[in-house]
Amino acid sequence: MTPAVVASVETMLEKWKSKEGKEIEVFQEFRLLTSEVISRTAFGSSYLEGEKIFDMLMKLSVIAGRNIFKAKIPIISKFWKSADEIESERIAKMIHDSVMRIVKKREERVVNGEADNFGRDFLGLLVNAYHEADQKNRLSIQDMVDECKTFYFAGQETVNSLLAWATLLLAIHTDWQDKARAEVIEVFGNQNPDSEGMAKLKTITMIINETLRLYPPISGVIREVGREVQLGKLVLPTHSEVDMRIIALHHDPYLWGDDVNLFKPERFAEGIAKATKYNAAAFMPFGLGPRSCVGMSFAITEAKTALSMILQRYTVTVSPTYVHAPAQRLTLKLQHGIQLLFHALHYDA
Ligand code: HEM
C-alpha cells in the first residue's frame, strides 16, 4: 500500500507548491488526501466513483453529527420529518444508486469476458459476497452500502483527524519537529518512504502515539453488556450499553501523571507497554479486544508516510489566525479548522 499512499501524498504536495509560506487549512487538505487513499484502496480502478460515494457519506456524517444527541418523539417522528432527515434520505438513495452502478459495471465486465473476477479490492470482495451461491452467506445491497459506510468512516475520517492534529502539534513543538525531520532524513534521505524504513521511524511513532493519546480520533467505544455483571459497586444489567470514553482514559492524571495534558512524546520512548505501565486500557485509540480496529497498521503506515514526506520538504508553523476549538463531530475535529504555514526547505527533496 505504501506506493499508493506515496502517490496520493505527492499529488497533495504538488498543490502545496503554489501555497508555500501562505496559510493552509490542513484539516481539509488531509480530508482530500485520506479520501483519495481510502478510495484507491477500497475501490481500486473505480476509485473516482468511490470518491463520489465517500463525498456523499461525508455529507451524511455532517448531518448525523449535528443530530447525534437529538431525541426523537416516537409517533410524531413517523409523520413529520425534519429538513435534515429528508436530506439524509435523499443522500442515502444517491449512495445506494452509486454503489449499484459500480456493481453493475463490474458484473458487466465479467459477463462480457473483459475480466474473470469482480476485483481484488475491498469492493470486489463485497461484490463477490453479493454473488455468493449460498444464500445464508450472501450479502444484500444494503449490507454492501453499509460496509462501504463503515470502511469510509473507519478508514478516512480517523486518519484525517490523526494527521491534522499531529501536524498542528509539530507546528507548535518545533523541537519535536526538528527531531522528527532529522530522523526522516537519516532513514530516507530525500527519497520517498518505503515499507522497509517505516519500522525505523521511532521518533515519528512516539509523536503519533502522543497525538493519539491527546486527541484520539474516536473518543469512545460502546459495548453492550452480554450478561449481568458487577464492576466494583456498580451492577450492569444485561443489554445495558456501556460508553467507554477513550479520551477520558487518555487524560486521566492517575494513569498518566500531572503532566497529562502536555505533549510529551518521550512518554512512549520505550514503547506503549512501558508508557502505560502495562495497563492495556490506559491507551486504546484503536479500541480493545476482539472488535478492535482492523486498520491500525494501515493507519499508522499512512500517517508515517504523509508526515515523513511533509517533513522532508517543509518546516511548519502555526498561522496567527488559528483558534484552538476542538469539537466532537463523530470524530474529534476543529470548529474552525487548523491553519498552518509551510515554509519550503532549501534542498531538493
Ligand atoms: C488513526 C486511525 C484510526 C483510528 C484511531 C481507529 C480507531 C478505531 C476504533 C476505536 C474502532 C472501534 C474498536 C472497538 O470497538 O474496540 C475502530 C474500528 C474499526 N476500524 Fe479503525 N481506526 C483508524 C483507522 C482505520 C482504518 C485506516 C481502517 C480501514 C482501512 C479502519 C477500519 C476499521 C473497521 C472496519 C473497524 C470496525 C471493526 C469491527 O467492528 O469489528 N480503521 N477503529
CSV table of C-alpha atoms and ligand atoms in Angstrom, one decimal:
chain,number,residue,atom,x,y,z
A,1,MET,CA,0.0,0.0,0.0
A,2,THR,CA,2.9,2.4,0.5
A,3,PRO,CA,3.3,3.3,-3.2
A,4,ALA,CA,-0.5,4.2,-3.4
A,5,VAL,CA,-0.1,6.4,-0.3
A,6,VAL,CA,3.1,8.0,-1.7
A,7,ALA,CA,1.4,8.8,-5.0
A,8,SER,CA,-1.5,10.5,-3.2
A,9,VAL,CA,0.8,12.5,-0.9
A,10,GLU,CA,2.8,13.6,-3.9
A,11,THR,CA,-0.4,14.9,-5.5
A,12,MET,CA,-1.2,16.9,-2.4
A,13,LEU,CA,2.3,18.3,-2.0
A,14,GLU,CA,2.4,19.3,-5.7
A,15,LYS,CA,-0.6,21.5,-5.0
A,16,TRP,CA,1.1,23.0,-1.9
A,17,LYS,CA,4.0,24.3,-4.1
A,18,SER,CA,1.8,27.3,-5.1
A,19,LYS,CA,0.9,28.0,-1.4
A,20,GLU,CA,4.4,28.0,0.1
A,21,GLY,CA,4.6,30.4,3.0
A,22,LYS,CA,0.8,31.0,2.8
A,23,GLU,CA,-1.8,29.7,5.1
A,24,ILE,CA,-3.1,26.2,4.5
A,25,GLU,CA,-6.1,24.7,6.3
A,26,VAL,CA,-4.8,21.2,6.9
A,27,PHE,CA,-8.0,19.5,8.1
A,28,GLN,CA,-9.5,20.0,4.6
A,29,GLU,CA,-6.2,19.1,2.9
A,30,PHE,CA,-5.9,15.9,4.8
A,31,ARG,CA,-9.5,15.1,4.1
A,32,LEU,CA,-8.8,15.1,0.4
A,33,LEU,CA,-5.7,13.1,0.9
A,34,THR,CA,-7.2,10.4,3.1
A,35,SER,CA,-10.3,10.2,0.9
A,36,GLU,CA,-8.1,9.5,-2.1
A,37,VAL,CA,-6.1,6.9,-0.2
A,38,ILE,CA,-9.1,5.0,1.0
A,39,SER,CA,-10.9,5.3,-2.4
A,40,ARG,CA,-7.9,3.9,-4.2
A,41,THR,CA,-7.6,1.1,-1.6
A,42,ALA,CA,-11.2,0.2,-1.3
A,43,PHE,CA,-12.4,0.8,-4.9
A,44,GLY,CA,-9.2,0.2,-6.9
A,45,SER,CA,-9.9,1.1,-10.6
A,46,SER,CA,-13.3,2.5,-9.7
A,47,TYR,CA,-11.8,5.0,-7.2
A,48,LEU,CA,-13.2,8.1,-8.9
A,49,GLU,CA,-16.7,6.8,-8.4
A,50,GLY,CA,-15.7,5.7,-4.9
A,51,GLU,CA,-14.7,9.3,-4.2
A,52,LYS,CA,-18.1,10.5,-5.1
A,53,ILE,CA,-19.7,8.0,-2.7
A,54,PHE,CA,-17.4,9.0,0.1
A,55,ASP,CA,-18.2,12.6,-0.6
A,56,MET,CA,-21.9,11.9,-0.1
A,57,LEU,CA,-21.1,9.9,3.0
A,58,MET,CA,-19.2,12.9,4.3
A,59,LYS,CA,-22.3,15.0,3.9
A,60,LEU,CA,-24.3,12.3,5.7
A,61,SER,CA,-21.8,12.3,8.6
A,62,VAL,CA,-22.1,16.1,9.0
A,63,ILE,CA,-25.9,15.7,9.2
A,64,ALA,CA,-25.6,12.8,11.6
A,65,GLY,CA,-23.0,14.7,13.7
A,66,ARG,CA,-25.3,17.6,14.3
A,67,ASN,CA,-28.3,15.4,15.2
A,68,ILE,CA,-26.5,12.7,17.3
A,69,PHE,CA,-27.9,13.9,20.6
A,70,LYS,CA,-31.4,14.8,19.4
A,71,ALA,CA,-34.1,12.7,20.8
A,72,LYS,CA,-37.0,11.5,18.5
A,73,ILE,CA,-40.6,11.8,19.6
A,74,PRO,CA,-42.0,8.3,18.8
A,75,ILE,CA,-45.3,8.9,17.0
A,76,ILE,CA,-44.7,12.4,15.6
A,77,SER,CA,-41.4,11.4,14.0
A,78,LYS,CA,-43.3,8.9,11.9
A,79,PHE,CA,-45.4,11.6,10.2
A,80,TRP,CA,-43.1,14.6,10.4
A,81,LYS,CA,-39.5,14.7,9.1
A,82,SER,CA,-37.0,17.5,9.7
A,83,ALA,CA,-35.1,19.0,6.8
A,84,ASP,CA,-32.0,17.1,7.9
A,85,GLU,CA,-34.0,13.8,7.8
A,86,ILE,CA,-35.3,14.5,4.3
A,87,GLU,CA,-31.8,15.4,3.1
A,88,SER,CA,-30.3,12.3,4.7
A,89,GLU,CA,-32.8,10.1,2.9
A,90,ARG,CA,-32.1,11.8,-0.4
A,91,ILE,CA,-28.3,11.3,0.0
A,92,ALA,CA,-28.8,7.7,1.2
A,93,LYS,CA,-30.7,7.0,-2.0
A,94,MET,CA,-28.0,8.6,-4.1
A,95,ILE,CA,-25.3,6.5,-2.4
A,96,HIS,CA,-27.4,3.3,-2.9
A,97,ASP,CA,-27.7,4.1,-6.6
A,98,SER,CA,-24.0,4.8,-7.0
A,99,VAL,CA,-23.0,1.6,-5.3
A,100,MET,CA,-25.4,-0.2,-7.6
A,101,ARG,CA,-23.9,1.5,-10.7
A,102,ILE,CA,-20.4,0.3,-9.8
A,103,VAL,CA,-21.6,-3.2,-9.0
A,104,LYS,CA,-23.4,-3.4,-12.4
A,105,LYS,CA,-20.2,-2.2,-14.2
A,106,ARG,CA,-18.1,-4.9,-12.5
A,107,GLU,CA,-20.8,-7.5,-13.3
A,108,GLU,CA,-20.8,-6.5,-16.9
A,109,ARG,CA,-17.0,-6.8,-17.3
A,110,VAL,CA,-17.3,-10.4,-16.1
A,111,VAL,CA,-20.3,-11.2,-18.3
A,112,ASN,CA,-18.5,-9.6,-21.4
A,113,GLY,CA,-15.4,-11.6,-20.7
A,114,GLU,CA,-13.3,-8.5,-20.0
A,115,ALA,CA,-12.4,-9.7,-16.5
A,116,ASP,CA,-12.5,-13.1,-14.9
A,117,ASN,CA,-13.4,-11.8,-11.4
A,118,PHE,CA,-15.1,-8.8,-9.7
A,119,GLY,CA,-11.8,-7.4,-8.5
A,120,ARG,CA,-9.4,-8.0,-5.6
A,121,ASP,CA,-10.0,-4.6,-3.9
A,122,PHE,CA,-12.5,-4.1,-1.0
A,123,LEU,CA,-15.4,-3.5,-3.3
A,124,GLY,CA,-14.5,-6.6,-5.4
A,125,LEU,CA,-14.7,-8.7,-2.2
A,126,LEU,CA,-18.1,-7.2,-1.4
A,127,VAL,CA,-19.4,-7.9,-4.9
A,128,ASN,CA,-18.2,-11.5,-4.6
A,129,ALA,CA,-20.1,-11.9,-1.4
A,130,TYR,CA,-23.2,-10.4,-3.1
A,131,HIS,CA,-22.9,-13.2,-5.6
A,132,GLU,CA,-22.3,-15.9,-3.0
A,133,ALA,CA,-24.1,-19.1,-4.1
A,134,ASP,CA,-25.0,-20.0,-0.5
A,135,GLN,CA,-28.0,-17.7,0.3
A,136,LYS,CA,-27.2,-17.8,4.0
A,137,ASN,CA,-23.8,-16.1,3.5
A,138,ARG,CA,-25.0,-13.8,0.7
A,139,LEU,CA,-24.6,-10.1,1.2
A,140,SER,CA,-27.5,-7.8,0.4
A,141,ILE,CA,-27.2,-4.5,-1.4
A,142,GLN,CA,-28.0,-2.7,1.9
A,143,ASP,CA,-25.2,-4.7,3.6
A,144,MET,CA,-22.8,-3.6,0.8
A,145,VAL,CA,-23.7,0.0,1.2
A,146,ASP,CA,-23.4,-0.3,5.0
A,147,GLU,CA,-19.9,-1.9,4.6
A,148,CYS,CA,-18.8,1.0,2.4
A,149,LYS,CA,-20.0,3.4,5.1
A,150,THR,CA,-18.1,1.6,7.8
A,151,PHE,CA,-15.0,1.5,5.7
A,152,TYR,CA,-15.2,5.2,4.9
A,153,PHE,CA,-15.8,6.4,8.4
A,154,ALA,CA,-13.4,3.9,9.9
A,155,GLY,CA,-10.6,4.5,7.4
A,156,GLN,CA,-10.9,8.1,6.2
A,157,GLU,CA,-12.2,10.4,9.0
A,158,THR,CA,-9.9,8.8,11.6
A,159,VAL,CA,-6.6,9.2,9.7
A,160,ASN,CA,-7.7,12.7,8.6
A,161,SER,CA,-8.0,13.6,12.3
A,162,LEU,CA,-4.7,12.0,13.3
A,163,LEU,CA,-2.7,13.7,10.5
A,164,ALA,CA,-4.2,17.1,11.2
A,165,TRP,CA,-3.6,17.0,15.0
A,166,ALA,CA,-0.1,15.6,14.5
A,167,THR,CA,0.9,18.4,12.1
A,168,LEU,CA,-0.5,21.0,14.5
A,169,LEU,CA,1.4,19.6,17.4
A,170,LEU,CA,4.6,19.5,15.3
A,171,ALA,CA,4.0,23.1,14.3
A,172,ILE,CA,3.7,24.1,18.0
A,173,HIS,CA,6.5,21.9,19.3
A,174,THR,CA,9.3,22.8,16.8
A,175,ASP,CA,11.9,20.9,18.9
A,176,TRP,CA,10.0,17.7,18.1
A,177,GLN,CA,9.5,18.8,14.5
A,178,ASP,CA,13.3,19.1,14.2
A,179,LYS,CA,13.9,15.7,15.8
A,180,ALA,CA,11.3,14.1,13.6
A,181,ARG,CA,12.8,15.6,10.4
A,182,ALA,CA,16.3,14.6,11.4
A,183,GLU,CA,15.1,11.0,11.8
A,184,VAL,CA,13.2,11.0,8.4
A,185,ILE,CA,16.3,12.4,6.6
A,186,GLU,CA,18.5,9.8,8.3
A,187,VAL,CA,16.2,6.9,7.3
A,188,PHE,CA,15.0,8.0,3.8
A,189,GLY,CA,17.4,10.9,2.8
A,190,ASN,CA,15.4,12.8,0.3
A,191,GLN,CA,13.9,9.6,-1.2
A,192,ASN,CA,10.2,8.6,-0.9
A,193,PRO,CA,9.4,6.5,2.1
A,194,ASP,CA,9.3,2.7,1.7
A,195,SER,CA,7.9,0.0,3.8
A,196,GLU,CA,11.3,-1.2,5.0
A,197,GLY,CA,12.2,2.2,6.5
A,198,MET,CA,8.8,2.6,8.3
A,199,ALA,CA,9.9,0.4,11.2
A,200,LYS,CA,12.9,2.5,11.8
A,201,LEU,CA,10.9,5.7,12.5
A,202,LYS,CA,11.0,5.6,16.3
A,203,THR,CA,10.5,9.4,16.9
A,204,ILE,CA,7.7,9.6,14.5
A,205,THR,CA,6.0,6.6,16.2
A,206,MET,CA,6.3,8.3,19.6
A,207,ILE,CA,4.8,11.5,18.1
A,208,ILE,CA,1.9,9.6,16.5
A,209,ASN,CA,1.2,7.8,19.8
A,210,GLU,CA,1.3,11.0,21.8
A,211,THR,CA,-1.1,12.7,19.3
A,212,LEU,CA,-3.5,9.7,19.5
A,213,ARG,CA,-3.3,10.0,23.3
A,214,LEU,CA,-4.1,13.7,23.4
A,215,TYR,CA,-6.6,13.8,20.5
A,216,PRO,CA,-7.9,10.3,19.9
A,217,PRO,CA,-9.9,10.5,16.6
A,218,ILE,CA,-12.6,8.1,18.1
A,219,SER,CA,-13.2,9.5,21.6
A,220,GLY,CA,-15.2,6.5,22.9
A,221,VAL,CA,-16.5,3.0,22.1
A,222,ILE,CA,-19.8,1.4,23.1
A,223,ARG,CA,-20.2,-2.1,24.3
A,224,GLU,CA,-23.4,-4.0,25.1
A,225,VAL,CA,-23.4,-6.0,28.4
A,226,GLY,CA,-23.8,-9.7,27.4
A,227,ARG,CA,-24.9,-10.8,30.9
A,228,GLU,CA,-25.3,-9.0,34.2
A,229,VAL,CA,-22.0,-8.2,35.8
A,230,GLN,CA,-20.8,-6.4,38.9
A,231,LEU,CA,-18.0,-3.8,38.5
A,232,GLY,CA,-17.0,-2.6,42.0
A,233,LYS,CA,-20.2,-1.2,43.5
A,234,LEU,CA,-21.9,-1.0,40.1
A,235,VAL,CA,-24.2,-3.7,38.8
A,236,LEU,CA,-24.5,-3.6,35.0
A,237,PRO,CA,-27.7,-5.3,33.8
A,238,THR,CA,-27.8,-7.5,30.7
A,239,HIS,CA,-28.2,-5.5,27.4
A,240,SER,CA,-27.3,-2.2,29.0
A,241,GLU,CA,-24.8,-0.1,27.0
A,242,VAL,CA,-21.5,1.0,28.3
A,243,ASP,CA,-19.9,4.0,26.8
A,244,MET,CA,-16.2,3.8,27.3
A,245,ARG,CA,-14.6,7.3,27.0
A,246,ILE,CA,-11.2,6.7,25.4
A,247,ILE,CA,-10.5,10.4,25.7
A,248,ALA,CA,-11.1,10.3,29.4
A,249,LEU,CA,-8.7,7.4,30.0
A,250,HIS,CA,-6.1,9.2,27.9
A,251,HIS,CA,-6.4,12.4,30.0
A,252,ASP,CA,-6.6,10.7,33.4
A,253,PRO,CA,-3.8,12.1,35.7
A,254,TYR,CA,-4.0,9.0,37.8
A,255,LEU,CA,-2.8,6.9,34.8
A,256,TRP,CA,-0.5,9.5,33.1
A,257,GLY,CA,0.7,11.8,35.8
A,258,ASP,CA,0.2,15.5,36.5
A,259,ASP,CA,1.6,16.5,33.1
A,260,VAL,CA,-1.2,14.5,31.4
A,261,ASN,CA,-2.3,17.4,29.3
A,262,LEU,CA,1.2,18.2,27.9
A,263,PHE,CA,2.5,17.0,24.6
A,264,LYS,CA,5.4,14.8,25.7
A,265,PRO,CA,6.2,12.1,23.1
A,266,GLU,CA,9.0,10.9,25.3
A,267,ARG,CA,6.4,9.0,27.4
A,268,PHE,CA,6.4,6.5,24.5
A,269,ALA,CA,10.3,6.3,24.2
A,270,GLU,CA,10.3,2.7,25.5
A,271,GLY,CA,7.0,1.6,23.8
A,272,ILE,CA,3.4,1.6,24.7
A,273,ALA,CA,3.5,-1.1,27.4
A,274,LYS,CA,6.1,0.9,29.4
A,275,ALA,CA,4.3,4.2,28.9
A,276,THR,CA,1.0,2.7,30.2
A,277,LYS,CA,2.8,0.7,33.0
A,278,TYR,CA,1.4,-2.4,31.3
A,279,ASN,CA,-2.2,-1.3,31.7
A,280,ALA,CA,-3.7,-2.0,28.2
A,281,ALA,CA,-6.9,0.1,28.9
A,282,ALA,CA,-4.9,3.3,29.6
A,283,PHE,CA,-4.1,3.8,25.9
A,284,MET,CA,-6.7,2.5,23.5
A,285,PRO,CA,-7.0,4.8,20.4
A,286,PHE,CA,-7.8,1.7,18.3
A,287,GLY,CA,-10.2,0.2,20.8
A,288,LEU,CA,-9.6,-3.0,22.7
A,289,GLY,CA,-10.4,-6.7,22.4
A,290,PRO,CA,-11.8,-8.8,19.5
A,291,ARG,CA,-13.6,-5.9,17.9
A,292,SER,CA,-10.6,-3.5,17.9
A,293,CYS,CA,-9.6,-1.6,14.8
A,294,VAL,CA,-8.6,-3.8,11.8
A,295,GLY,CA,-7.0,-0.9,10.0
A,296,MET,CA,-4.4,0.0,12.7
A,297,SER,CA,-1.3,-0.8,10.7
A,298,PHE,CA,-2.8,0.7,7.6
A,299,ALA,CA,-3.5,3.9,9.5
A,300,ILE,CA,0.0,4.1,11.1
A,301,THR,CA,1.7,3.4,7.8
A,302,GLU,CA,-0.4,6.1,6.1
A,303,ALA,CA,0.3,8.7,8.8
A,304,LYS,CA,4.1,7.9,8.9
A,305,THR,CA,4.3,8.2,5.1
A,306,ALA,CA,2.5,11.5,4.9
A,307,LEU,CA,4.3,13.1,7.9
A,308,SER,CA,7.7,11.9,6.5
A,309,MET,CA,7.1,13.4,3.1
A,310,ILE,CA,5.9,16.7,4.6
A,311,LEU,CA,8.9,17.0,6.9
A,312,GLN,CA,11.3,16.2,4.0
A,313,ARG,CA,10.1,19.3,2.2
A,314,TYR,CA,8.8,21.8,4.8
A,315,THR,CA,9.1,23.4,8.1
A,316,VAL,CA,5.7,24.1,9.6
A,317,THR,CA,4.5,26.9,11.9
A,318,VAL,CA,1.1,27.8,13.3
A,319,SER,CA,-0.7,30.7,11.5
A,320,PRO,CA,-1.7,33.7,13.6
A,321,THR,CA,-5.4,33.1,12.6
A,322,TYR,CA,-5.5,29.6,14.2
A,323,VAL,CA,-8.1,29.3,17.0
A,324,HIS,CA,-8.0,26.3,19.3
A,325,ALA,CA,-11.5,25.0,19.3
A,326,PRO,CA,-11.7,21.1,19.3
A,327,ALA,CA,-15.2,19.8,18.6
A,328,GLN,CA,-16.7,16.3,18.7
A,329,ARG,CA,-18.3,15.6,15.2
A,330,LEU,CA,-18.3,11.8,15.1
A,331,THR,CA,-14.5,12.1,15.1
A,332,LEU,CA,-12.5,14.7,17.0
A,333,LYS,CA,-12.4,17.8,14.7
A,334,LEU,CA,-11.9,21.5,15.0
A,335,GLN,CA,-14.7,24.1,14.7
A,336,HIS,CA,-12.6,26.5,12.7
A,337,GLY,CA,-10.0,24.1,11.1
A,338,ILE,CA,-6.2,24.1,11.6
A,339,GLN,CA,-4.5,27.0,9.8
A,340,LEU,CA,-0.7,26.4,9.3
A,341,LEU,CA,2.2,27.9,7.3
A,342,PHE,CA,4.5,25.6,5.4
A,343,HIS,CA,8.0,27.0,4.5
A,344,ALA,CA,10.0,25.2,1.8
A,345,LEU,CA,13.3,23.7,2.9
A,346,HIS,CA,16.1,24.7,0.6
A,347,TYR,CA,17.3,21.4,-0.8
A,348,ASP,CA,15.9,19.1,-3.3
A,349,ALA,CA,13.5,16.7,-1.6
B,1,HEM,C1,-5.9,6.8,13.3
B,1,HEM,C2,-6.7,6.0,12.6
B,1,HEM,C3,-7.7,5.1,13.2
B,1,HEM,C4,-8.2,5.1,14.5
B,1,HEM,C5,-7.9,5.9,15.7
B,1,HEM,C6,-9.2,4.0,14.5
B,1,HEM,C7,-10.0,3.6,15.7
B,1,HEM,C8,-10.9,2.7,15.7
B,1,HEM,C9,-11.7,2.3,16.9
B,1,HEM,C10,-11.6,3.0,18.2
B,1,HEM,C11,-12.5,1.3,16.5
B,1,HEM,C12,-13.5,0.6,17.4
B,1,HEM,C13,-12.8,-0.5,18.1
B,1,HEM,C14,-13.6,-1.1,19.2
B,1,HEM,O1,-14.8,-1.1,19.2
B,1,HEM,O2,-12.9,-1.7,20.1
B,1,HEM,C15,-12.3,1.0,15.1
B,1,HEM,C16,-12.9,0.0,14.4
B,1,HEM,C17,-12.7,-0.2,13.0
B,1,HEM,N1,-11.7,0.3,12.2
B,1,HEM,FE1,-10.4,1.8,12.8
B,1,HEM,N2,-9.3,3.4,13.3
B,1,HEM,C18,-8.4,4.0,12.5
B,1,HEM,C19,-8.2,3.7,11.1
B,1,HEM,C20,-8.8,2.7,10.4
B,1,HEM,C21,-8.5,2.4,9.0
B,1,HEM,C22,-7.5,3.1,8.2
B,1,HEM,C23,-9.4,1.4,8.7
B,1,HEM,C24,-9.5,0.7,7.4
B,1,HEM,C25,-8.7,0.8,6.4
B,1,HEM,C26,-10.2,1.1,9.8
B,1,HEM,C27,-11.1,0.1,9.9
B,1,HEM,C28,-11.9,-0.2,11.0
B,1,HEM,C29,-13.0,-1.1,10.9
B,1,HEM,C30,-13.5,-1.9,9.7
B,1,HEM,C31,-13.5,-1.2,12.3
B,1,HEM,C32,-14.7,-2.0,12.8
B,1,HEM,C33,-14.1,-3.3,13.4
B,1,HEM,C34,-15.3,-4.1,13.9
B,1,HEM,O3,-16.4,-3.6,14.2
B,1,HEM,O4,-15.0,-5.3,14.1
B,1,HEM,N3,-9.8,1.9,10.9
B,1,HEM,N4,-11.3,1.8,14.6
